[in-house]
Amino acid sequence: MKQYYKKSGLFFLAVLMFSLVGWSQNRSSVWTKVTHSKAATEQQRFRKSQPMAAEYYQLNLNALKAQLHNAPNRSDAGALSNVVLDFPGR
């Protein structure tokens, strides 16, 4: 009977640990995917060539500034940072 409780307790603990790891990786991104038509309405720079296939993203500048606010200053050369910026891609 005690072995059953140990196994179920270990199973519960393992499930809890994996769910916390997955939850911690799910933070909001400053990038949102937009359609080609939405990107075409925004001001764009001139290009000599157009890509055959492309993905379009919009940057939330206020959220990016909030993330960078927590980063150490460049003058603090020895300071460690836990700020991680994500970029869209594959």
Short mmCIF file of C-alpha atoms in Angstrom, two decimals:
data_model
loop_
_atom_site.label_atom_id
_atom_site.label_comp_id
_atom_site.label_asym_id
_atom_site.label_seq_id
_atom_site.Cartn_x
_atom_site.Cartn_y
_atom_site.Cartn_z
CA MET A 1 0.00 0.00 0.00
CA LYS A 2 2.86 2.40 0.81
CA GLN A 3 4.49 1.72 -2.55
CA TYR A 4 1.31 2.82 -4.31
CA TYR A 5 1.35 6.17 -2.49
CA LYS A 6 5.04 6.68 -3.26
CA LYS A 7 4.51 6.00 -6.98
CA SER A 8 1.46 8.24 -7.21
CA GLY A 9 3.27 10.98 -5.29
CA LEU A 10 6.27 10.79 -7.60
CA PHE A 11 3.99 10.82 -10.63
CA PHE A 12 2.14 13.90 -9.32
CA LEU A 13 5.45 15.65 -8.63
CA ALA A 14 6.76 14.85 -12.13
CA VAL A 15 3.57 16.16 -13.77
CA LEU A 16 3.77 19.33 -11.67
CA MET A 17 7.42 19.93 -12.61
CA PHE A 18 6.78 19.50 -16.34
CA SER A 19 3.76 21.79 -16.27
CA LEU A 20 5.74 24.51 -14.48
CA VAL A 21 8.54 24.28 -17.04
CA GLY A 22 6.05 24.64 -19.87
CA TRP A 23 4.31 27.54 -18.18
CA SER A 24 7.55 29.43 -17.56
CA GLN A 25 8.44 29.24 -21.26
CA ASN A 26 5.09 30.71 -22.29
CA ARG A 27 5.72 34.42 -21.90
CA SER A 28 4.15 37.05 -24.07
CA SER A 29 6.05 38.06 -27.15
CA VAL A 30 6.57 41.60 -28.36
CA TRP A 31 6.02 40.33 -31.90
CA THR A 32 2.62 39.58 -33.43
CA LYS A 33 2.17 37.91 -36.78
CA VAL A 34 0.20 39.97 -39.30
CA THR A 35 -1.12 39.26 -42.76
CA HIS A 36 0.42 40.53 -45.97
CA SER A 37 -2.48 42.92 -46.52
CA LYS A 38 -2.02 44.45 -43.06
CA ALA A 39 1.72 44.83 -43.65
CA ALA A 40 1.09 46.39 -47.07
CA THR A 41 -0.93 49.22 -45.52
CA GLU A 42 1.97 50.27 -43.29
CA GLN A 43 4.73 52.57 -44.55
CA GLN A 44 7.48 50.50 -46.13
CA ARG A 45 10.89 51.14 -47.56
CA PHE A 46 11.66 50.76 -51.24
CA ARG A 47 13.00 47.36 -52.31
CA LYS A 48 14.60 46.37 -55.57
CA SER A 49 13.40 42.79 -55.17
CA GLN A 50 10.49 41.09 -53.45
CA PRO A 51 10.78 37.74 -51.63
CA MET A 52 8.84 34.78 -52.99
CA ALA A 53 7.62 33.74 -49.54
CA ALA A 54 7.60 35.96 -46.46
CA GLU A 55 6.19 36.18 -42.97
CA TYR A 56 5.17 39.56 -41.59
CA TYR A 57 5.40 40.66 -37.96
CA GLN A 58 4.49 43.79 -36.06
CA LEU A 59 6.61 44.98 -33.14
CA ASN A 60 4.99 46.23 -29.93
CA LEU A 61 7.43 49.01 -29.03
CA ASN A 62 5.92 49.73 -25.62
CA ALA A 63 6.30 46.09 -24.53
CA LEU A 64 9.88 46.04 -25.86
CA LYS A 65 10.72 49.21 -23.92
CA ALA A 66 9.25 47.65 -20.77
CA GLN A 67 11.45 44.57 -21.21
CA LEU A 68 14.55 46.70 -21.84
CA HIS A 69 13.80 48.82 -18.78
CA ASN A 70 14.75 45.79 -16.63
CA ALA A 71 18.08 45.30 -18.45
CA PRO A 72 21.27 46.65 -16.85
CA ASN A 73 22.92 49.77 -18.28
CA ARG A 74 25.76 49.37 -20.72
CA SER A 75 28.08 51.19 -18.30
CA ASP A 76 27.58 48.38 -15.74
CA ALA A 77 30.04 46.03 -17.44
CA GLY A 78 30.04 43.44 -14.64
CA ALA A 79 26.26 43.35 -14.17
CA LEU A 80 24.46 40.13 -15.03
CA SER A 81 21.11 40.25 -16.76
CA ASN A 82 18.27 37.80 -16.99
CA VAL A 83 16.50 39.76 -19.75
CA VAL A 84 15.99 37.61 -22.85
CA LEU A 85 14.65 39.18 -26.03
CA ASP A 86 12.98 36.89 -28.51
CA PHE A 87 12.91 37.43 -32.25
CA PRO A 88 10.50 35.85 -34.71
CA GLY A 89 11.80 33.07 -36.83
CA ARG A 90 11.80 29.40 -37.31
#
